[in-house]
XYZ file of C-alpha atoms in Angstrom:
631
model
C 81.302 59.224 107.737
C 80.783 60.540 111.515
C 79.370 57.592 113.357
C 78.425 59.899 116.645
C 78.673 63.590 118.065
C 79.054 63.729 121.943
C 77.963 66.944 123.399
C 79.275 67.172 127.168
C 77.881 70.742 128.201
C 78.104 72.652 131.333
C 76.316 75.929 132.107
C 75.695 77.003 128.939
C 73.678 79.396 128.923
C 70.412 78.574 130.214
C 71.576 74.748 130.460
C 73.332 73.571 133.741
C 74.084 70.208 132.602
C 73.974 68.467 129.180
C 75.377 65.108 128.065
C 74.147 63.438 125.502
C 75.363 60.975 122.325
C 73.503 61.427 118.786
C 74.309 58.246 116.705
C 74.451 58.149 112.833
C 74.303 55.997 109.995
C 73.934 56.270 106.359
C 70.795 56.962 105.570
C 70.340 57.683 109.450
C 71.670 61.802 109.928
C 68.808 63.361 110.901
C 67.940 63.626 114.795
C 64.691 65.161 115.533
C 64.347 66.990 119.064
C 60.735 68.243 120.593
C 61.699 70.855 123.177
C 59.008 72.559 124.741
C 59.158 76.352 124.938
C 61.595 77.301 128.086
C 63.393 73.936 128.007
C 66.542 74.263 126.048
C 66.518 75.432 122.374
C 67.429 79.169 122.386
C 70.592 78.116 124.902
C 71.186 75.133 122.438
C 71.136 76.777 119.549
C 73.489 79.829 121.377
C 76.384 77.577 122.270
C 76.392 76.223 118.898
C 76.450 79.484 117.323
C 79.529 80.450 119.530
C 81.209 77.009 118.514
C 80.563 77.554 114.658
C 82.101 81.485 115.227
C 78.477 82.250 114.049
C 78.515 84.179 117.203
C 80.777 85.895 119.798
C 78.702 85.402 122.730
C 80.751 82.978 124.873
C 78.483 80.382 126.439
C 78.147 81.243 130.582
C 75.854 80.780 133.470
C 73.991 83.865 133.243
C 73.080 84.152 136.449
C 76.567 83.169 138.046
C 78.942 84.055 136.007
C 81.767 82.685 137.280
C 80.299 79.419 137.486
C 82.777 76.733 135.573
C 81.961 76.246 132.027
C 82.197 73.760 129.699
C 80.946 73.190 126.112
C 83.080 70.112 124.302
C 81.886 69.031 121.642
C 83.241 65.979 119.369
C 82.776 63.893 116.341
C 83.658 59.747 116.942
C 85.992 61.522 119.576
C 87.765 64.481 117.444
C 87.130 68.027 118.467
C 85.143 69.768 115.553
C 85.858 72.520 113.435
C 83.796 75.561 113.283
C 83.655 75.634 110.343
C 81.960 72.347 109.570
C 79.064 73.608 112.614
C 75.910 75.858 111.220
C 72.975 77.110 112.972
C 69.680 78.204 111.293
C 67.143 79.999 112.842
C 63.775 81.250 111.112
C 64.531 84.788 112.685
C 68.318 85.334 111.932
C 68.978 86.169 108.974
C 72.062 84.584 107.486
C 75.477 86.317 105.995
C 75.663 83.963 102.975
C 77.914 86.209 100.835
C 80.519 84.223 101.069
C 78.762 81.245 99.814
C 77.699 83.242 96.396
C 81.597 82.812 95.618
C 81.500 79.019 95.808
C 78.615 78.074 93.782
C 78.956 80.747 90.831
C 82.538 78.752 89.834
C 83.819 75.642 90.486
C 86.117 74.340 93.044
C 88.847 74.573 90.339
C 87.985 77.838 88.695
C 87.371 79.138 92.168
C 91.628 78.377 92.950
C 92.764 79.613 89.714
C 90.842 82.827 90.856
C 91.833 83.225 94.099
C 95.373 82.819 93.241
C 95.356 85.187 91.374
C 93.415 87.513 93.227
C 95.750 86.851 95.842
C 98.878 88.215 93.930
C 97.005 91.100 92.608
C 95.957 91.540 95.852
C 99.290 92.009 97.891
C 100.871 94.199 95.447
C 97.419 96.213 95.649
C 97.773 96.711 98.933
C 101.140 97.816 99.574
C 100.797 100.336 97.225
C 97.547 101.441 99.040
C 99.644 100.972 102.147
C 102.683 103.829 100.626
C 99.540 106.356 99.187
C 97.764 106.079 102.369
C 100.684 107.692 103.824
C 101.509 110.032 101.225
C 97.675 111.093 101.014
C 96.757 110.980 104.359
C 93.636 109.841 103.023
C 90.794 107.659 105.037
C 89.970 104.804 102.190
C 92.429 105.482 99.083
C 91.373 102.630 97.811
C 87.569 103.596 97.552
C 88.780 107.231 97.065
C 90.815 105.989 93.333
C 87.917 103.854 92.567
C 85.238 106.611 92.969
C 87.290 109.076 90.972
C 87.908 107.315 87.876
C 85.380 104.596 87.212
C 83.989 105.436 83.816
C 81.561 102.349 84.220
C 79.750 99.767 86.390
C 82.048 97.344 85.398
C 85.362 99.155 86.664
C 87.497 98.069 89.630
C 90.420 99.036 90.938
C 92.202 96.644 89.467
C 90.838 97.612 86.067
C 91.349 101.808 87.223
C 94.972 101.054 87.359
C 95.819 99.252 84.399
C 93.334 102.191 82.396
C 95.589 104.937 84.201
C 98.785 103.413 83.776
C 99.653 105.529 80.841
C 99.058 108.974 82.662
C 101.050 107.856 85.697
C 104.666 109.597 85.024
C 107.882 110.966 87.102
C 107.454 114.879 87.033
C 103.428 115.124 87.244
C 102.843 117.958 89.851
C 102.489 117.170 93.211
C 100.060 118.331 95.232
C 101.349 118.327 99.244
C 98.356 118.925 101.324
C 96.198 115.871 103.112
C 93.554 114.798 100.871
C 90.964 115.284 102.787
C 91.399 118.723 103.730
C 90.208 119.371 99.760
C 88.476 116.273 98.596
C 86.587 115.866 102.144
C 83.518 113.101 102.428
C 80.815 115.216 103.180
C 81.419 117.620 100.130
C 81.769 121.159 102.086
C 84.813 122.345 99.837
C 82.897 120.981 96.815
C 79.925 123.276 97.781
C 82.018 125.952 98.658
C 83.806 126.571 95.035
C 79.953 126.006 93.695
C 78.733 128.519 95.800
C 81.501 131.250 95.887
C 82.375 131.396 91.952
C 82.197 134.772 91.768
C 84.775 135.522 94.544
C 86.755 132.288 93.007
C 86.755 133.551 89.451
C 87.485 137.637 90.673
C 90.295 136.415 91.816
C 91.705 134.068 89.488
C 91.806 137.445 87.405
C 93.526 139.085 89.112
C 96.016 136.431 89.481
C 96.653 135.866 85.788
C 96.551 139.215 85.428
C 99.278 139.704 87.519
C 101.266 136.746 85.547
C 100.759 138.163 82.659
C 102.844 141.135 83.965
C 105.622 138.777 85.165
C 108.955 138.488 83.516
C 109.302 135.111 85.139
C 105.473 133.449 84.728
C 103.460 133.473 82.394
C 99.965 132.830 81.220
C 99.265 132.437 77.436
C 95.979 130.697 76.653
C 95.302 127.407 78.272
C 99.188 127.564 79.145
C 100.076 128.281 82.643
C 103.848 128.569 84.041
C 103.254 129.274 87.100
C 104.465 129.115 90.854
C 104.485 125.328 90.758
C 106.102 124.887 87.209
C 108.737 127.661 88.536
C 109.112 125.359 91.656
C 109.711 121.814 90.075
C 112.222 124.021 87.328
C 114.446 125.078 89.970
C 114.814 121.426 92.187
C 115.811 119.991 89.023
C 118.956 122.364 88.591
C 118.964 122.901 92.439
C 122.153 120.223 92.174
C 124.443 122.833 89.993
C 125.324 120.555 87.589
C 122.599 122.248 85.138
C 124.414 125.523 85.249
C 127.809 124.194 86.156
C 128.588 123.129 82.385
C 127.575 126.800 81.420
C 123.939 125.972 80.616
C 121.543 129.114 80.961
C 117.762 129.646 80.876
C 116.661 132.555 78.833
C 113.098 134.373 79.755
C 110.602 135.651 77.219
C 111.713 138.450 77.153
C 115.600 137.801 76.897
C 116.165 137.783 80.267
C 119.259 135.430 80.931
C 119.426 133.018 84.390
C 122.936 131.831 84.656
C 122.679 130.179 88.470
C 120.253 128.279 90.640
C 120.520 131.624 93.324
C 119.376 134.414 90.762
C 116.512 131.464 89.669
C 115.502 131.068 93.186
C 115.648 135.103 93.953
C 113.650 136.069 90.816
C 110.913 133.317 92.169
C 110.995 135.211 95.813
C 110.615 138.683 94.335
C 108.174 137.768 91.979
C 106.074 136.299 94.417
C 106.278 138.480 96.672
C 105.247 141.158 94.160
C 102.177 139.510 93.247
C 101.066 138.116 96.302
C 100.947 141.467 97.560
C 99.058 143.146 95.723
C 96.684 144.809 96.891
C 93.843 143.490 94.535
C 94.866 140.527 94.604
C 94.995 140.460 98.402
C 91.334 141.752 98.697
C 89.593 139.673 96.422
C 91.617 136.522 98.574
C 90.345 138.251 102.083
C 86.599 137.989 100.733
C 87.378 134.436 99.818
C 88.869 133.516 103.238
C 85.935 135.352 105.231
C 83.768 132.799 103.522
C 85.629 129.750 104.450
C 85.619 131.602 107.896
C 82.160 130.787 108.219
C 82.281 126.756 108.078
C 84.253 124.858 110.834
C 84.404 122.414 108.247
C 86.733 124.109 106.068
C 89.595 124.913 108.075
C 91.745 122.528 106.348
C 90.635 123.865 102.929
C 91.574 127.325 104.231
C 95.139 126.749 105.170
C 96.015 124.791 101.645
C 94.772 127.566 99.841
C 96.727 130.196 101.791
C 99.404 127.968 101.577
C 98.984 127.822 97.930
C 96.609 130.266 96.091
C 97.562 129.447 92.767
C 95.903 126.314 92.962
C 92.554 127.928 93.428
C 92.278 128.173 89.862
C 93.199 124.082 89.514
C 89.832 123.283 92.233
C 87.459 125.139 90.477
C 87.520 121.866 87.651
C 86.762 119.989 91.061
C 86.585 116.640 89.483
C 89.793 116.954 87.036
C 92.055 118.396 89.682
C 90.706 115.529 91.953
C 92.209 112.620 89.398
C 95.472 114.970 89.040
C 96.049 115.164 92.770
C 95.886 111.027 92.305
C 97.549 110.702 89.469
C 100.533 113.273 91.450
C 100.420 110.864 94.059
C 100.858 108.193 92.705
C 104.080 109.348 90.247
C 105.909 110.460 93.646
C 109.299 108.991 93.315
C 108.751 106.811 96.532
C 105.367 105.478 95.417
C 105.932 104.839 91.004
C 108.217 101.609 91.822
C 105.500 100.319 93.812
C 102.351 101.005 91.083
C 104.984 99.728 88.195
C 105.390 96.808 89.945
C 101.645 96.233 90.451
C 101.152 96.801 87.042
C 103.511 94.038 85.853
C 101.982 91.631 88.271
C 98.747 92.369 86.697
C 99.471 92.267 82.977
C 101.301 89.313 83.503
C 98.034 87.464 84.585
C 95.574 89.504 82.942
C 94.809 87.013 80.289
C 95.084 84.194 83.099
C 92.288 86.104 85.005
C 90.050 87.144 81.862
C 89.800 83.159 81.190
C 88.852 82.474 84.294
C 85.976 84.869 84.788
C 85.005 83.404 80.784
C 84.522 80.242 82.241
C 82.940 81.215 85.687
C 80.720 83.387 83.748
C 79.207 79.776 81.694
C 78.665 77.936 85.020
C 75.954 79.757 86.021
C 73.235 77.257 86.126
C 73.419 76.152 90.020
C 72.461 79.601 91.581
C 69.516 79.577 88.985
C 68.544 76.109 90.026
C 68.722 77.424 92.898
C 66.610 80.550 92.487
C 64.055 78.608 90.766
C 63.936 75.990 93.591
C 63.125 78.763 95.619
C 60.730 80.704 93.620
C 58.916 77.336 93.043
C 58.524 76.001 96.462
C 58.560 78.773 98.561
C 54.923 80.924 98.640
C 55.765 84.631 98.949
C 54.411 87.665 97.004
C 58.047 87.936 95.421
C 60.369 86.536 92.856
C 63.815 86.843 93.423
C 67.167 87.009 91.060
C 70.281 87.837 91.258
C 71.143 90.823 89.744
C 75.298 91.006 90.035
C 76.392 87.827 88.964
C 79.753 89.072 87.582
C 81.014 91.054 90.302
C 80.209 88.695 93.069
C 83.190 87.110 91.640
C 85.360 89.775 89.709
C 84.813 92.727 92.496
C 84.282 89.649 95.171
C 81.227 92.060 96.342
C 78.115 90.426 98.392
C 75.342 89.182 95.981
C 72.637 91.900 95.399
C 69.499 89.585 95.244
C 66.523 91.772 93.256
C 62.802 91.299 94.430
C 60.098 91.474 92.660
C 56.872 92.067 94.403
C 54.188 90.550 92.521
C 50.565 91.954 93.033
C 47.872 90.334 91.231
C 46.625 91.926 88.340
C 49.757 93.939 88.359
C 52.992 94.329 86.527
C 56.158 92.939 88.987
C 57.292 96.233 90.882
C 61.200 95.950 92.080
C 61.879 96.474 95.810
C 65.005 96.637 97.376
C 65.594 94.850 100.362
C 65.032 96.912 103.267
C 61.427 97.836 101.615
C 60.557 94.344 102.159
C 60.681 94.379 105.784
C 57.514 97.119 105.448
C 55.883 94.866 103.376
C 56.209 90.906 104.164
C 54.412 89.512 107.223
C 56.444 87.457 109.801
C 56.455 84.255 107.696
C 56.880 85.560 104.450
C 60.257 87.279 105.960
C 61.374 84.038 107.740
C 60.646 82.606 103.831
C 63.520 84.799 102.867
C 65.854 83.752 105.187
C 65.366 80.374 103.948
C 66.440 81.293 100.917
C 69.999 82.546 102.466
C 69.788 79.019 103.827
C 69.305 77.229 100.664
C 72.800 79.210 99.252
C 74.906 78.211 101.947
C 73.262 74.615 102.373
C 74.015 74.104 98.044
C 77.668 75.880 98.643
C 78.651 73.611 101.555
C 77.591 70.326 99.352
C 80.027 71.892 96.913
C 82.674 72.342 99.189
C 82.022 68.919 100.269
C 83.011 69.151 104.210
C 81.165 67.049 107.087
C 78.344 69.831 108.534
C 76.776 69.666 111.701
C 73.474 71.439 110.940
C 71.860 72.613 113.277
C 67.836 73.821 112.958
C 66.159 75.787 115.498
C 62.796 76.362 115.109
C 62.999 76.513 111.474
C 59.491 76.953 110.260
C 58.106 78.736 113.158
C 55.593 81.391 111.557
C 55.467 79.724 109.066
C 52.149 78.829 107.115
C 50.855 75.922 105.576
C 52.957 75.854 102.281
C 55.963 76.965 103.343
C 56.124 74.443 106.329
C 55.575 71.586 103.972
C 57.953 73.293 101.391
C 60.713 73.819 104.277
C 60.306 69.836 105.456
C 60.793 69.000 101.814
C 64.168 70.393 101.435
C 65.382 68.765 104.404
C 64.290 65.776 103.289
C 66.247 66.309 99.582
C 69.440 67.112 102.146
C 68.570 63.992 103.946
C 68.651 61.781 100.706
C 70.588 63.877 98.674
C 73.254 65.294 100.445
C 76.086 63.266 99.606
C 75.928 62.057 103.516
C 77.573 65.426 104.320
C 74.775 66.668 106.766
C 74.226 65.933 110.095
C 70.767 67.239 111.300
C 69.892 68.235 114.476
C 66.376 69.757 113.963
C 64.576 71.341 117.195
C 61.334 72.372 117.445
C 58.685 73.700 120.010
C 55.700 72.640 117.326
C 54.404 69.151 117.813
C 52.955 69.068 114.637
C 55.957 69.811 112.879
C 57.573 67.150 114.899
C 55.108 64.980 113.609
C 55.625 65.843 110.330
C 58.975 65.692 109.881
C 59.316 62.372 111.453
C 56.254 60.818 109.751
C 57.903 62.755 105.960
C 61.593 61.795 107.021
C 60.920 58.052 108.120
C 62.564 58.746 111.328
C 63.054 55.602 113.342
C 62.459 56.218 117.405
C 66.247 55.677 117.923
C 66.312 59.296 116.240
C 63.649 61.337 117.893
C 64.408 63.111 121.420
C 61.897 64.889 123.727
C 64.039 67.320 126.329
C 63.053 67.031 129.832
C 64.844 69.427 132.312
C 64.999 69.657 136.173
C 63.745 72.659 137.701
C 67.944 73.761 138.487
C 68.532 73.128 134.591
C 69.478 70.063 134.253
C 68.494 68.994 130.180
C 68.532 65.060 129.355
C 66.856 64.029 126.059
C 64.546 61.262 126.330
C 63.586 58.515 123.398
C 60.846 60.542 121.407
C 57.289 59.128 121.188
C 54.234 59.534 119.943
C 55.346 60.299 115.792
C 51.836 58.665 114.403
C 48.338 59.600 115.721
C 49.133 60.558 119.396
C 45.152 60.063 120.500
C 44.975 57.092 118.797
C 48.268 55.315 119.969
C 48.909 56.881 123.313
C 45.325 57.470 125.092
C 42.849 55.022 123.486
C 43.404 51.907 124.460
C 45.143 53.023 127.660
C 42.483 54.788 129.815
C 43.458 52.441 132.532
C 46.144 54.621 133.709
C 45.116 57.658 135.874
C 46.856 60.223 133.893
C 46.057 59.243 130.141
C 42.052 59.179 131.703
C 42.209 62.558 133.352
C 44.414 63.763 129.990
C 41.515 62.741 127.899
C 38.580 64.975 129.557
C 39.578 68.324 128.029
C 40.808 66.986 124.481
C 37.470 64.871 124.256
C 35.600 68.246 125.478
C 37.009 69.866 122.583
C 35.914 67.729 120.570
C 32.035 68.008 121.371
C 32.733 71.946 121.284
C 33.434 71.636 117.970
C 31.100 69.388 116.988
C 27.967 69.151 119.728
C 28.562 73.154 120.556
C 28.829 74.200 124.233
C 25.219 73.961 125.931
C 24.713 70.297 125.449
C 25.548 68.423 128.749
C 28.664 66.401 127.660
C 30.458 69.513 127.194
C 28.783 70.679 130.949
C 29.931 67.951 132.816
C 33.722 67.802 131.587
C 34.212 71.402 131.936
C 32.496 71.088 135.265
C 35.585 68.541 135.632
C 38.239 70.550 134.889
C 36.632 73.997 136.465
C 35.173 74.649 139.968
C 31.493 74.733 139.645
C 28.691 73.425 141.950
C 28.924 69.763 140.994
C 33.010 70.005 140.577
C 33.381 67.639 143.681
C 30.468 65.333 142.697
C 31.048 63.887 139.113
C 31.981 60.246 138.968
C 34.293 58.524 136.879
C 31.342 56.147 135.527
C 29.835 59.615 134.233
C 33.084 60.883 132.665
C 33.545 57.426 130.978
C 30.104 57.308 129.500
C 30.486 60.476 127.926
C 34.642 59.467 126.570
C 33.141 55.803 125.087
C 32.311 57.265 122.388
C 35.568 59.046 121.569
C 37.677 55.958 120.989
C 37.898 55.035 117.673
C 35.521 52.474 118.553
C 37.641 50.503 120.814
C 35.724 51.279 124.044
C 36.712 52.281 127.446
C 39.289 49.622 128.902
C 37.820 51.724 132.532
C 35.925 49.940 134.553
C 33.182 52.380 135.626
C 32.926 52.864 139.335
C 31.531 55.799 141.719
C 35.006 57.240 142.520
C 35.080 60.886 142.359
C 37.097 62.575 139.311
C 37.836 65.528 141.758
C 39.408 63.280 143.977
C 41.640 61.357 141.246
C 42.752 64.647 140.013
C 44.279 66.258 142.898
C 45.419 62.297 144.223
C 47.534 62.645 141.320
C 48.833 66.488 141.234
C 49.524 65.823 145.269
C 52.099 62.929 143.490
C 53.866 64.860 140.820
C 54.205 67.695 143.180
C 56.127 64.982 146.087
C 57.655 63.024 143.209
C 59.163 66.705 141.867
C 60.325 67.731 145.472
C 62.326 64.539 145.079
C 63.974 65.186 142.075
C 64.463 68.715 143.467
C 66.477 67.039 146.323
């Protein structure tokens, strides 16, 4: 257990100077800090973002910058991680996907996984790594995954294993960047929708033209075209094919006895058909089309390039997974899928088990959820609506809302809709709930946390405030003495109330006071029970508490007596320059406070002294004794 964290700060931010020890004991981990608006919270809670990597903003003297700075930070004398540091605050809304991970399996299920994962994972990627380069494509992974997922529950783990079959030495290769055809923003998809007339003129004319050929053909669904012609002549481009007397006999008897007379009857008969005049007109209306869109310059030149293959894009979709499928049976890229694919059937039935298992432990983000939706007062329920793939696609948790109008059947909202909808509170609500997942994941990981609250329920109404102190007291008792708590706040009634809920002793409440230049010291907190009752009645006797009590006592009688009668007069006439300002005596002000103490009287003794005159005696002192400090 951490017996004390030593914070030795030095322009941080808006802090100049900052040294201070927090002390803990079990039973004894929460340290409660009032800071007044302007003293040192928002810099506070800054450096400690930047030491938990919550943040990159390095901590600096804003106004110098190159001002030395210093922000150490240690527990019973060891540095800290950063990882064992978190910040909350009611505005920031908290990336807590990585905590979905740790609660949906345990610790153990969670290794098996990720050892696995971590296997599949490296051969993933250097196959990704070869077809990025053979592709040229931006995101092959996402590209493979969009292409052939059949259902929600497909991944590309799962793509590659179902494609495994089709994957073969000798598919047709199709040598042009991927993007340049299959391009994100879908202009070569719209073009072959909206030019199928000029597509499918001259596709006729092309298979006309085969049809004519002694060397391709076209017979039904059956193509043998330039690319079949192609791929037949590398494989007896060595001569050993026609060195042992082998020969390949055409149709329509035509004998080929060497790789030359293949490769010359390819040239002429593309040359023939390619030229054709028909053929060449219906491919200039095709081309002053693509002309037309910047966008498809890259479509033009793979088409030129390769016309016969205009016939293969019109079936956008099916030529897409053959162009994949090509890739990925490449000579230089097939040893690297095959050997993903044994990787993966080898601990296929490891990983199934696992995700079994995972898949029965779901009862802690429910608790969860329902700790939430029971404590926490917003016009929403909230669930989690992709349990599975949080773990098995290790994607962010998609939490579904339902807004709940009375009367009214739940409507679902996603989450950016919410941010029209919820006032200021009800969104800090939600951020609490991101707090509540990584607050249950780090008790299951089990690490020391320094937690760190910053104006946690600010905004926050009635319910919610209460509901908020709650579960920092159930981290308090029930946190395995894990948590650390240093809870800020600008809201003395939430100081109050945490210290009063929390039995917090005063060796664990701080109030900041800082120096004009910066300088933050916390002082022992006061004041956790009735502050009127313990800190002014009882001791009117000193000048300040007696001049402190005139407006809170005038407040009183406005809300009670209204503003015309004359108590009310005379202590506004105290604290306001009117015609009798100068004149009002303390024995008046006292009569009028005697009966505002709880019946304990006015310790006072009345005399004829002017209040005026006590007032600025006393603002003339604070104002030398601050010049002091100043010096």
């Amino acid at each position: 257990m951490i017996q004390s964290i030593k914070i030795d700060w030095l322009n941080c931010f808006g802090i100049k100077s900052l040294n201070h020890e927090f002390k803990f004991s079990a039973g004894k981990q929460v340290h409660l800090i009032y800071a007044a608006n302007g003293t040192m919270k928002t810099s506070f809670a800054k450096t400690m973002k930047f030491l938990s990597e919550q943040s990159k903003e390095k901590p600096c003297d804003q106004l110098c910058k190159e001002n030395d700075v210093k922000y150490d930070l240690t527990a019973d004398g060891n540095n800290i991680l950063n990882k064992n540091i978190f910040v909350v605050n009611g505005d920031d809304e908290i990336d807590s996907s990585g905590s979905f991970i740790n609660f949906l399996a345990s610790v153990e299920l969670k290794t098996k996984y990720d050892e696995i994962y971590q296997k599949l994972t490296k051969e993933k990627e250097s196959l990704m790594t070869k077809l990025k380069s053979s592709s040229q494509s931006t995101d092959c992974e996402k590209e493979i995954v969009e292409t052939f997922t059949q259902n929600e529950d497909d991944t590309i783990f799962s793509i590659l294993e179902k494609i495994d079959p089709e994957v073969n030495i000798g598919l047709p290769v199709f040598e042009f960047r991927y993007n340049d055809v299959f391009d994100t923003k879908g202009a070569v998809k719209a073009f072959l929708e909206n030019h199928k007339e000029n597509l499918k003129e001259y596709i006729e004319n092309y298979e006309k033209l085969l049809t004519e050929s002694t060397l391709y053909r076209s017979v039904g669904a059956h193509a043998f075209g330039t690319y079949q012609v192609t791929q037949l002549s590398q494989y007896v481009s060595d001569g050993v094919f026609f060195g042992v007397q082998h020969k390949i006999v055409l149709q329509d008897g035509t004998e080929v006895t060497s790789h030359e007379q293949l490769q010359k009857m390819m040239s002429d008969e593309q040359e023939r058909i390619l030229n054709d005049e028909k053929l060449r007109k219906s491919f200039e209306k095709i081309t002053k089309a693509i002309d037309k869109n910047t966008e498809l310059r890259g479509f033009k030149a793979v088409i030129e390039s390769h016309p016969e293959w205009i016939l293969e894009m019109l079936n956008y979709e099916d030529f897409r997974k053959k162009v994949w499928l090509g890739y990925l049976a490449k000579t230089d890229v097939k040893p690297l899928f095959d050997s993903y694919i044994q990787i993966y059937n080898e601990n296929k039935d490891k990983l199934l088990e696992v995700l079994l298992q995972a898949g029965e432990q779901q009862e802690r983000w429910k608790d969860i959820i329902n700790l939430y939706n029971a404590r926490f007062h917003v016009p929403l329920k909230v669930s989690i609506a992709n349990q599975r793939d949080i773990i098995l696609k290790k994607e962010a948790a998609k939490l579904q809302f339902s807004y709940i109008v009375e009367g009214q059947a739940p409507i679902i909202k996603e989450r950016k809709e919410l941010d029209k909808i919820l006032s200021r509170g009800e969104k800090r609500a939600f951020i609490i709930l991101q707090f509540l997942f990584e607050m249950e994941a780090r008790k299951m990981v089990g690490d020391d946390c320094i937690l760190v609250m910053d104006d946690i329920a600010d905004s926050f109404d009635y319910q919610n405030k209460y509901a908020i102190v709650e579960y920092i007291k159930d981290l308090a008792e029930r946190g395995g003495n894990k948590f650390y708590m240093l809870i800020m706040t600008h809201n003395y009634d939430f100081y109050r109330t945490v210290s009063s809920r929390l039995s917090l002793f005063q060796n664990n409440l701080w109030m900041v006071e800082r120096t004009a230049d910066g300088k933050v010291t916390l002082e022992t907190g006061q004041y956790k029970g009735n502050v009127y009752a313990n800190a002014f009645v009882g001791h009117d006797d000193n000048d300040k508490i007696f001049i402190s009590m005139i407006p809170f006592v005038r407040n009183l009688i406005e809300y009670t007596k209204g503003e015309k009668v004359s108590e009310y007069i005379t202590l506004t006439d105290c604290l306001h320059m009117k015609g009798d300002t100068t004149s009002i005596t303390e024995s008046q002000v006292i009569d009028i406070l005697n009966d505002y103490t709880l019946g304990k009287g006015i310790k006072r003794t009345k005399t004829v002294n002017k209040v005026y005159n006590l007032i600025w005696l006393r603002q003339t002192q604070l104002q030398t004794r601050q010049r002091l400090i100043q010096c």
